[in-house]
Amino acid sequence: AWRTGEPCAGARESQDRGARQVIMLTTHVFAVLFSLLTVFAADKDALAWMRGKKRTLDARRIRLLHVLTWSGLITLIVSGAILSYPMLGYLLSQPLFIMKLLFVATLLVNAALIGKFSDIATVRQFSRLSPNERMRLMTSGAVSSFSWAGARVLALVVFQ
């Protein structure tokens, strides 16, 4: 192959692998941005509802934002797994990476809980909720915000 000027098979494989990594990294970055925008939109609606600016929230919009957030999370997990696979043994030995995975797991559990809690906002005013219901919703929102921030910060530290 070197006489004809064509790259050898190993070089082509390396180029293909590099191209796949670039595609996955780009997908991962766009999924982060997409997810953060959907979460921001949902949080903005929730804040308006909590402040009494909206009596109830639109059920279709809540379902759409929830589905979009799940789509973003799944895309992040799949692209992150593909990106991490070549160095998985090393990453799993790093405490900060394990913490990042715990934040992502927390996001998944919390997203499932938010799906259950969000129906309340479509039929009742925030001011009419019991203190226990308010606490559950606010705790879920705080866990979500903290987990998104924690996963992002740790990703920046681990993959600097």
mmCIF file with all atom_site columns, C-alpha atoms in Angstrom:
data_model
loop_
_atom_site.group_PDB
_atom_site.id
_atom_site.type_symbol
_atom_site.label_atom_id
_atom_site.label_alt_id
_atom_site.label_comp_id
_atom_site.label_asym_id
_atom_site.label_entity_id
_atom_site.label_seq_id
_atom_site.pdbx_PDB_ins_code
_atom_site.Cartn_x
_atom_site.Cartn_y
_atom_site.Cartn_z
_atom_site.occupancy
_atom_site.B_iso_or_equiv
_atom_site.pdbx_formal_charge
_atom_site.auth_seq_id
_atom_site.auth_comp_id
_atom_site.auth_asym_id
_atom_site.auth_atom_id
_atom_site.pdbx_PDB_model_num
ATOM 1   C CA . ALA A 1 1   ? 0.000   0.000  0.000  1.00 0.00 ? 1   ALA A CA 1
ATOM 2   C CA . TRP A 1 2   ? 2.833   2.434  0.711  1.00 0.00 ? 2   TRP A CA 1
ATOM 3   C CA . ARG A 1 3   ? 4.026   2.221  -2.926 1.00 0.00 ? 3   ARG A CA 1
ATOM 4   C CA . THR A 1 4   ? 0.644   3.230  -4.325 1.00 0.00 ? 4   THR A CA 1
ATOM 5   C CA . GLY A 1 5   ? 0.178   6.109  -1.931 1.00 0.00 ? 5   GLY A CA 1
ATOM 6   C CA . GLU A 1 6   ? -2.912  4.530  -0.340 1.00 0.00 ? 6   GLU A CA 1
ATOM 7   C CA . PRO A 1 7   ? -3.074  4.341  3.436  1.00 0.00 ? 7   PRO A CA 1
ATOM 8   C CA . CYS A 1 8   ? -2.547  0.898  4.902  1.00 0.00 ? 8   CYS A CA 1
ATOM 9   C CA . ALA A 1 9   ? -5.441  -0.959 6.517  1.00 0.00 ? 9   ALA A CA 1
ATOM 10  C CA . GLY A 1 10  ? -4.321  -0.014 10.045 1.00 0.00 ? 10  GLY A CA 1
ATOM 11  C CA . ALA A 1 11  ? -4.209  3.687  9.177  1.00 0.00 ? 11  ALA A CA 1
ATOM 12  C CA . ARG A 1 12  ? -7.691  3.510  7.623  1.00 0.00 ? 12  ARG A CA 1
ATOM 13  C CA . GLU A 1 13  ? -9.060  1.803  10.750 1.00 0.00 ? 13  GLU A CA 1
ATOM 14  C CA . SER A 1 14  ? -7.484  4.471  12.913 1.00 0.00 ? 14  SER A CA 1
ATOM 15  C CA . GLN A 1 15  ? -9.010  7.230  10.763 1.00 0.00 ? 15  GLN A CA 1
ATOM 16  C CA . ASP A 1 16  ? -12.426 5.534  10.895 1.00 0.00 ? 16  ASP A CA 1
ATOM 17  C CA . ARG A 1 17  ? -12.178 5.178  14.676 1.00 0.00 ? 17  ARG A CA 1
ATOM 18  C CA . GLY A 1 18  ? -11.193 8.846  14.979 1.00 0.00 ? 18  GLY A CA 1
ATOM 19  C CA . ALA A 1 19  ? -14.111 9.912  12.796 1.00 0.00 ? 19  ALA A CA 1
ATOM 20  C CA . ARG A 1 20  ? -16.536 7.864  14.899 1.00 0.00 ? 20  ARG A CA 1
ATOM 21  C CA . GLN A 1 21  ? -15.170 9.461  18.076 1.00 0.00 ? 21  GLN A CA 1
ATOM 22  C CA . VAL A 1 22  ? -15.660 12.953 16.602 1.00 0.00 ? 22  VAL A CA 1
ATOM 23  C CA . ILE A 1 23  ? -19.241 12.088 15.605 1.00 0.00 ? 23  ILE A CA 1
ATOM 24  C CA . MET A 1 24  ? -19.991 10.681 19.066 1.00 0.00 ? 24  MET A CA 1
ATOM 25  C CA . LEU A 1 25  ? -18.413 13.667 20.822 1.00 0.00 ? 25  LEU A CA 1
ATOM 26  C CA . THR A 1 26  ? -20.433 16.059 18.665 1.00 0.00 ? 26  THR A CA 1
ATOM 27  C CA . THR A 1 27  ? -23.594 14.054 19.366 1.00 0.00 ? 27  THR A CA 1
ATOM 28  C CA . HIS A 1 28  ? -22.810 14.101 23.094 1.00 0.00 ? 28  HIS A CA 1
ATOM 29  C CA . VAL A 1 29  ? -22.250 17.877 23.176 1.00 0.00 ? 29  VAL A CA 1
ATOM 30  C CA . PHE A 1 30  ? -25.468 18.541 21.243 1.00 0.00 ? 30  PHE A CA 1
ATOM 31  C CA . ALA A 1 31  ? -27.362 16.176 23.556 1.00 0.00 ? 31  ALA A CA 1
ATOM 32  C CA . VAL A 1 32  ? -26.057 18.121 26.577 1.00 0.00 ? 32  VAL A CA 1
ATOM 33  C CA . LEU A 1 33  ? -27.225 21.410 25.065 1.00 0.00 ? 33  LEU A CA 1
ATOM 34  C CA . PHE A 1 34  ? -30.568 19.937 23.972 1.00 0.00 ? 34  PHE A CA 1
ATOM 35  C CA . SER A 1 35  ? -31.196 18.413 27.393 1.00 0.00 ? 35  SER A CA 1
ATOM 36  C CA . LEU A 1 36  ? -30.288 21.581 29.243 1.00 0.00 ? 36  LEU A CA 1
ATOM 37  C CA . LEU A 1 37  ? -32.623 23.630 27.032 1.00 0.00 ? 37  LEU A CA 1
ATOM 38  C CA . THR A 1 38  ? -35.541 21.261 27.637 1.00 0.00 ? 38  THR A CA 1
ATOM 39  C CA . VAL A 1 39  ? -34.869 21.171 31.368 1.00 0.00 ? 39  VAL A CA 1
ATOM 40  C CA . PHE A 1 40  ? -34.621 24.977 31.413 1.00 0.00 ? 40  PHE A CA 1
ATOM 41  C CA . ALA A 1 41  ? -37.984 25.259 29.607 1.00 0.00 ? 41  ALA A CA 1
ATOM 42  C CA . ALA A 1 42  ? -39.619 22.826 32.049 1.00 0.00 ? 42  ALA A CA 1
ATOM 43  C CA . ASP A 1 43  ? -38.096 24.589 35.063 1.00 0.00 ? 43  ASP A CA 1
ATOM 44  C CA . LYS A 1 44  ? -39.230 27.972 33.756 1.00 0.00 ? 44  LYS A CA 1
ATOM 45  C CA . ASP A 1 45  ? -42.818 26.681 33.514 1.00 0.00 ? 45  ASP A CA 1
ATOM 46  C CA . ALA A 1 46  ? -42.569 25.093 36.963 1.00 0.00 ? 46  ALA A CA 1
ATOM 47  C CA . LEU A 1 47  ? -41.297 28.331 38.487 1.00 0.00 ? 47  LEU A CA 1
ATOM 48  C CA . ALA A 1 48  ? -44.158 30.308 36.928 1.00 0.00 ? 48  ALA A CA 1
ATOM 49  C CA . TRP A 1 49  ? -46.608 27.750 38.360 1.00 0.00 ? 49  TRP A CA 1
ATOM 50  C CA . MET A 1 50  ? -44.973 27.864 41.797 1.00 0.00 ? 50  MET A CA 1
ATOM 51  C CA . ARG A 1 51  ? -45.057 31.676 41.861 1.00 0.00 ? 51  ARG A CA 1
ATOM 52  C CA . GLY A 1 52  ? -48.738 31.698 40.900 1.00 0.00 ? 52  GLY A CA 1
ATOM 53  C CA . LYS A 1 53  ? -48.119 33.256 37.477 1.00 0.00 ? 53  LYS A CA 1
ATOM 54  C CA . LYS A 1 54  ? -49.815 30.192 35.962 1.00 0.00 ? 54  LYS A CA 1
ATOM 55  C CA . ARG A 1 55  ? -52.742 28.465 37.658 1.00 0.00 ? 55  ARG A CA 1
ATOM 56  C CA . THR A 1 56  ? -51.966 25.118 36.042 1.00 0.00 ? 56  THR A CA 1
ATOM 57  C CA . LEU A 1 57  ? -49.573 23.897 33.364 1.00 0.00 ? 57  LEU A CA 1
ATOM 58  C CA . ASP A 1 58  ? -50.442 22.588 29.921 1.00 0.00 ? 58  ASP A CA 1
ATOM 59  C CA . ALA A 1 59  ? -50.431 18.778 30.058 1.00 0.00 ? 59  ALA A CA 1
ATOM 60  C CA . ARG A 1 60  ? -49.331 18.384 26.429 1.00 0.00 ? 60  ARG A CA 1
ATOM 61  C CA . ARG A 1 61  ? -46.387 20.714 26.916 1.00 0.00 ? 61  ARG A CA 1
ATOM 62  C CA . ILE A 1 62  ? -45.327 18.942 30.107 1.00 0.00 ? 62  ILE A CA 1
ATOM 63  C CA . ARG A 1 63  ? -45.495 15.534 28.384 1.00 0.00 ? 63  ARG A CA 1
ATOM 64  C CA . LEU A 1 64  ? -43.539 16.875 25.401 1.00 0.00 ? 64  LEU A CA 1
ATOM 65  C CA . LEU A 1 65  ? -40.815 18.388 27.585 1.00 0.00 ? 65  LEU A CA 1
ATOM 66  C CA . HIS A 1 66  ? -40.632 15.182 29.616 1.00 0.00 ? 66  HIS A CA 1
ATOM 67  C CA . VAL A 1 67  ? -40.237 13.032 26.489 1.00 0.00 ? 67  VAL A CA 1
ATOM 68  C CA . LEU A 1 68  ? -37.629 15.422 25.085 1.00 0.00 ? 68  LEU A CA 1
ATOM 69  C CA . THR A 1 69  ? -35.689 15.370 28.343 1.00 0.00 ? 69  THR A CA 1
ATOM 70  C CA . TRP A 1 70  ? -35.751 11.547 28.382 1.00 0.00 ? 70  TRP A CA 1
ATOM 71  C CA . SER A 1 71  ? -34.589 11.514 24.750 1.00 0.00 ? 71  SER A CA 1
ATOM 72  C CA . GLY A 1 72  ? -31.701 13.787 25.629 1.00 0.00 ? 72  GLY A CA 1
ATOM 73  C CA . LEU A 1 73  ? -30.752 11.691 28.657 1.00 0.00 ? 73  LEU A CA 1
ATOM 74  C CA . ILE A 1 74  ? -30.799 8.462  26.657 1.00 0.00 ? 74  ILE A CA 1
ATOM 75  C CA . THR A 1 75  ? -28.721 10.054 23.892 1.00 0.00 ? 75  THR A CA 1
ATOM 76  C CA . LEU A 1 76  ? -26.246 11.281 26.504 1.00 0.00 ? 76  LEU A CA 1
ATOM 77  C CA . ILE A 1 77  ? -25.956 7.847  28.073 1.00 0.00 ? 77  ILE A CA 1
ATOM 78  C CA . VAL A 1 78  ? -25.500 6.024  24.758 1.00 0.00 ? 78  VAL A CA 1
ATOM 79  C CA . SER A 1 79  ? -23.023 8.520  23.316 1.00 0.00 ? 79  SER A CA 1
ATOM 80  C CA . GLY A 1 80  ? -21.181 8.711  26.653 1.00 0.00 ? 80  GLY A CA 1
ATOM 81  C CA . ALA A 1 81  ? -20.927 4.931  26.820 1.00 0.00 ? 81  ALA A CA 1
ATOM 82  C CA . ILE A 1 82  ? -19.530 4.773  23.285 1.00 0.00 ? 82  ILE A CA 1
ATOM 83  C CA . LEU A 1 83  ? -17.039 7.543  24.029 1.00 0.00 ? 83  LEU A CA 1
ATOM 84  C CA . SER A 1 84  ? -15.958 5.940  27.298 1.00 0.00 ? 84  SER A CA 1
ATOM 85  C CA . TYR A 1 85  ? -15.725 2.355  26.097 1.00 0.00 ? 85  TYR A CA 1
ATOM 86  C CA . PRO A 1 86  ? -12.105 2.465  24.842 1.00 0.00 ? 86  PRO A CA 1
ATOM 87  C CA . MET A 1 87  ? -10.899 3.550  28.295 1.00 0.00 ? 87  MET A CA 1
ATOM 88  C CA . LEU A 1 88  ? -13.625 2.022  30.459 1.00 0.00 ? 88  LEU A CA 1
ATOM 89  C CA . GLY A 1 89  ? -11.275 -0.003 32.646 1.00 0.00 ? 89  GLY A CA 1
ATOM 90  C CA . TYR A 1 90  ? -9.311  3.099  33.561 1.00 0.00 ? 90  TYR A CA 1
ATOM 91  C CA . LEU A 1 91  ? -12.418 5.279  34.034 1.00 0.00 ? 91  LEU A CA 1
ATOM 92  C CA . LEU A 1 92  ? -14.070 2.785  36.361 1.00 0.00 ? 92  LEU A CA 1
ATOM 93  C CA . SER A 1 93  ? -11.010 3.000  38.606 1.00 0.00 ? 93  SER A CA 1
ATOM 94  C CA . GLN A 1 94  ? -11.481 6.782  38.960 1.00 0.00 ? 94  GLN A CA 1
ATOM 95  C CA . PRO A 1 95  ? -13.635 7.932  41.908 1.00 0.00 ? 95  PRO A CA 1
ATOM 96  C CA . LEU A 1 96  ? -14.710 11.135 40.140 1.00 0.00 ? 96  LEU A CA 1
ATOM 97  C CA . PHE A 1 97  ? -15.977 9.140  37.151 1.00 0.00 ? 97  PHE A CA 1
ATOM 98  C CA . ILE A 1 98  ? -17.938 6.876  39.507 1.00 0.00 ? 98  ILE A CA 1
ATOM 99  C CA . MET A 1 99  ? -19.432 9.996  41.108 1.00 0.00 ? 99  MET A CA 1
ATOM 100 C CA . LYS A 1 100 ? -20.394 11.268 37.641 1.00 0.00 ? 100 LYS A CA 1
ATOM 101 C CA . LEU A 1 101 ? -22.143 7.959  36.937 1.00 0.00 ? 101 LEU A CA 1
ATOM 102 C CA . LEU A 1 102 ? -24.008 8.295  40.244 1.00 0.00 ? 102 LEU A CA 1
ATOM 103 C CA . PHE A 1 103 ? -25.211 11.762 39.239 1.00 0.00 ? 103 PHE A CA 1
ATOM 104 C CA . VAL A 1 104 ? -26.452 10.353 35.924 1.00 0.00 ? 104 VAL A CA 1
ATOM 105 C CA . ALA A 1 105 ? -28.213 7.487  37.727 1.00 0.00 ? 105 ALA A CA 1
ATOM 106 C CA . THR A 1 106 ? -29.810 10.045 40.047 1.00 0.00 ? 106 THR A CA 1
ATOM 107 C CA . LEU A 1 107 ? -31.028 11.988 37.001 1.00 0.00 ? 107 LEU A CA 1
ATOM 108 C CA . LEU A 1 108 ? -32.672 8.853  35.634 1.00 0.00 ? 108 LEU A CA 1
ATOM 109 C CA . VAL A 1 109 ? -34.458 8.036  38.890 1.00 0.00 ? 109 VAL A CA 1
ATOM 110 C CA . ASN A 1 110 ? -35.477 11.646 39.391 1.00 0.00 ? 110 ASN A CA 1
ATOM 111 C CA . ALA A 1 111 ? -36.791 11.925 35.817 1.00 0.00 ? 111 ALA A CA 1
ATOM 112 C CA . ALA A 1 112 ? -39.052 8.957  36.503 1.00 0.00 ? 112 ALA A CA 1
ATOM 113 C CA . LEU A 1 113 ? -40.300 10.605 39.706 1.00 0.00 ? 113 LEU A CA 1
ATOM 114 C CA . ILE A 1 114 ? -40.833 13.952 37.978 1.00 0.00 ? 114 ILE A CA 1
ATOM 115 C CA . GLY A 1 115 ? -42.961 12.116 35.426 1.00 0.00 ? 115 GLY A CA 1
ATOM 116 C CA . LYS A 1 116 ? -45.235 10.992 38.269 1.00 0.00 ? 116 LYS A CA 1
ATOM 117 C CA . PHE A 1 117 ? -45.252 14.368 40.058 1.00 0.00 ? 117 PHE A CA 1
ATOM 118 C CA . SER A 1 118 ? -45.767 16.554 36.993 1.00 0.00 ? 118 SER A CA 1
ATOM 119 C CA . ASP A 1 119 ? -49.429 15.589 36.561 1.00 0.00 ? 119 ASP A CA 1
ATOM 120 C CA . ILE A 1 120 ? -50.219 17.527 39.725 1.00 0.00 ? 120 ILE A CA 1
ATOM 121 C CA . ALA A 1 121 ? -49.265 20.789 38.008 1.00 0.00 ? 121 ALA A CA 1
ATOM 122 C CA . THR A 1 122 ? -51.790 20.198 35.217 1.00 0.00 ? 122 THR A CA 1
ATOM 123 C CA . VAL A 1 123 ? -54.818 20.018 37.509 1.00 0.00 ? 123 VAL A CA 1
ATOM 124 C CA . ARG A 1 124 ? -54.001 21.939 40.702 1.00 0.00 ? 124 ARG A CA 1
ATOM 125 C CA . GLN A 1 125 ? -52.593 25.282 41.674 1.00 0.00 ? 125 GLN A CA 1
ATOM 126 C CA . PHE A 1 126 ? -49.322 25.219 43.570 1.00 0.00 ? 126 PHE A CA 1
ATOM 127 C CA . SER A 1 127 ? -50.908 27.221 46.412 1.00 0.00 ? 127 SER A CA 1
ATOM 128 C CA . ARG A 1 128 ? -53.479 24.429 46.870 1.00 0.00 ? 128 ARG A CA 1
ATOM 129 C CA . LEU A 1 129 ? -50.878 21.694 47.398 1.00 0.00 ? 129 LEU A CA 1
ATOM 130 C CA . SER A 1 130 ? -50.188 20.246 50.804 1.00 0.00 ? 130 SER A CA 1
ATOM 131 C CA . PRO A 1 131 ? -46.836 21.062 52.405 1.00 0.00 ? 131 PRO A CA 1
ATOM 132 C CA . ASN A 1 132 ? -45.776 17.450 51.774 1.00 0.00 ? 132 ASN A CA 1
ATOM 133 C CA . GLU A 1 133 ? -46.598 17.714 48.041 1.00 0.00 ? 133 GLU A CA 1
ATOM 134 C CA . ARG A 1 134 ? -44.757 21.020 47.771 1.00 0.00 ? 134 ARG A CA 1
ATOM 135 C CA . MET A 1 135 ? -41.715 19.578 49.497 1.00 0.00 ? 135 MET A CA 1
ATOM 136 C CA . ARG A 1 136 ? -41.621 16.555 47.163 1.00 0.00 ? 136 ARG A CA 1
ATOM 137 C CA . LEU A 1 137 ? -41.797 18.763 44.079 1.00 0.00 ? 137 LEU A CA 1
ATOM 138 C CA . MET A 1 138 ? -39.185 21.241 45.309 1.00 0.00 ? 138 MET A CA 1
ATOM 139 C CA . THR A 1 139 ? -36.864 18.448 46.439 1.00 0.00 ? 139 THR A CA 1
ATOM 140 C CA . SER A 1 140 ? -37.149 16.776 43.048 1.00 0.00 ? 140 SER A CA 1
ATOM 141 C CA . GLY A 1 141 ? -36.350 20.066 41.316 1.00 0.00 ? 141 GLY A CA 1
ATOM 142 C CA . ALA A 1 142 ? -33.347 20.677 43.561 1.00 0.00 ? 142 ALA A CA 1
ATOM 143 C CA . VAL A 1 143 ? -32.056 17.120 43.024 1.00 0.00 ? 143 VAL A CA 1
ATOM 144 C CA . SER A 1 144 ? -32.422 17.584 39.277 1.00 0.00 ? 144 SER A CA 1
ATOM 145 C CA . SER A 1 145 ? -30.515 20.876 39.224 1.00 0.00 ? 145 SER A CA 1
ATOM 146 C CA . PHE A 1 146 ? -27.771 19.583 41.503 1.00 0.00 ? 146 PHE A CA 1
ATOM 147 C CA . SER A 1 147 ? -27.379 16.356 39.522 1.00 0.00 ? 147 SER A CA 1
ATOM 148 C CA . TRP A 1 148 ? -27.191 18.094 36.121 1.00 0.00 ? 148 TRP A CA 1
ATOM 149 C CA . ALA A 1 149 ? -24.577 20.493 37.503 1.00 0.00 ? 149 ALA A CA 1
ATOM 150 C CA . GLY A 1 150 ? -22.643 17.731 39.268 1.00 0.00 ? 150 GLY A CA 1
ATOM 151 C CA . ALA A 1 151 ? -22.539 15.482 36.207 1.00 0.00 ? 151 ALA A CA 1
ATOM 152 C CA . ARG A 1 152 ? -21.389 18.371 34.013 1.00 0.00 ? 152 ARG A CA 1
ATOM 153 C CA . VAL A 1 153 ? -18.696 19.635 36.386 1.00 0.00 ? 153 VAL A CA 1
ATOM 154 C CA . LEU A 1 154 ? -17.316 16.131 36.967 1.00 0.00 ? 154 LEU A CA 1
ATOM 155 C CA . ALA A 1 155 ? -17.303 15.452 33.217 1.00 0.00 ? 155 ALA A CA 1
ATOM 156 C CA . LEU A 1 156 ? -15.209 18.583 32.730 1.00 0.00 ? 156 LEU A CA 1
ATOM 157 C CA . VAL A 1 157 ? -12.808 17.528 35.496 1.00 0.00 ? 157 VAL A CA 1
ATOM 158 C CA . VAL A 1 158 ? -12.512 13.875 34.437 1.00 0.00 ? 158 VAL A CA 1
ATOM 159 C CA . PHE A 1 159 ? -12.148 14.593 30.703 1.00 0.00 ? 159 PHE A CA 1
ATOM 160 C CA . GLN A 1 160 ? -10.139 17.800 30.876 1.00 0.00 ? 160 GLN A CA 1
#
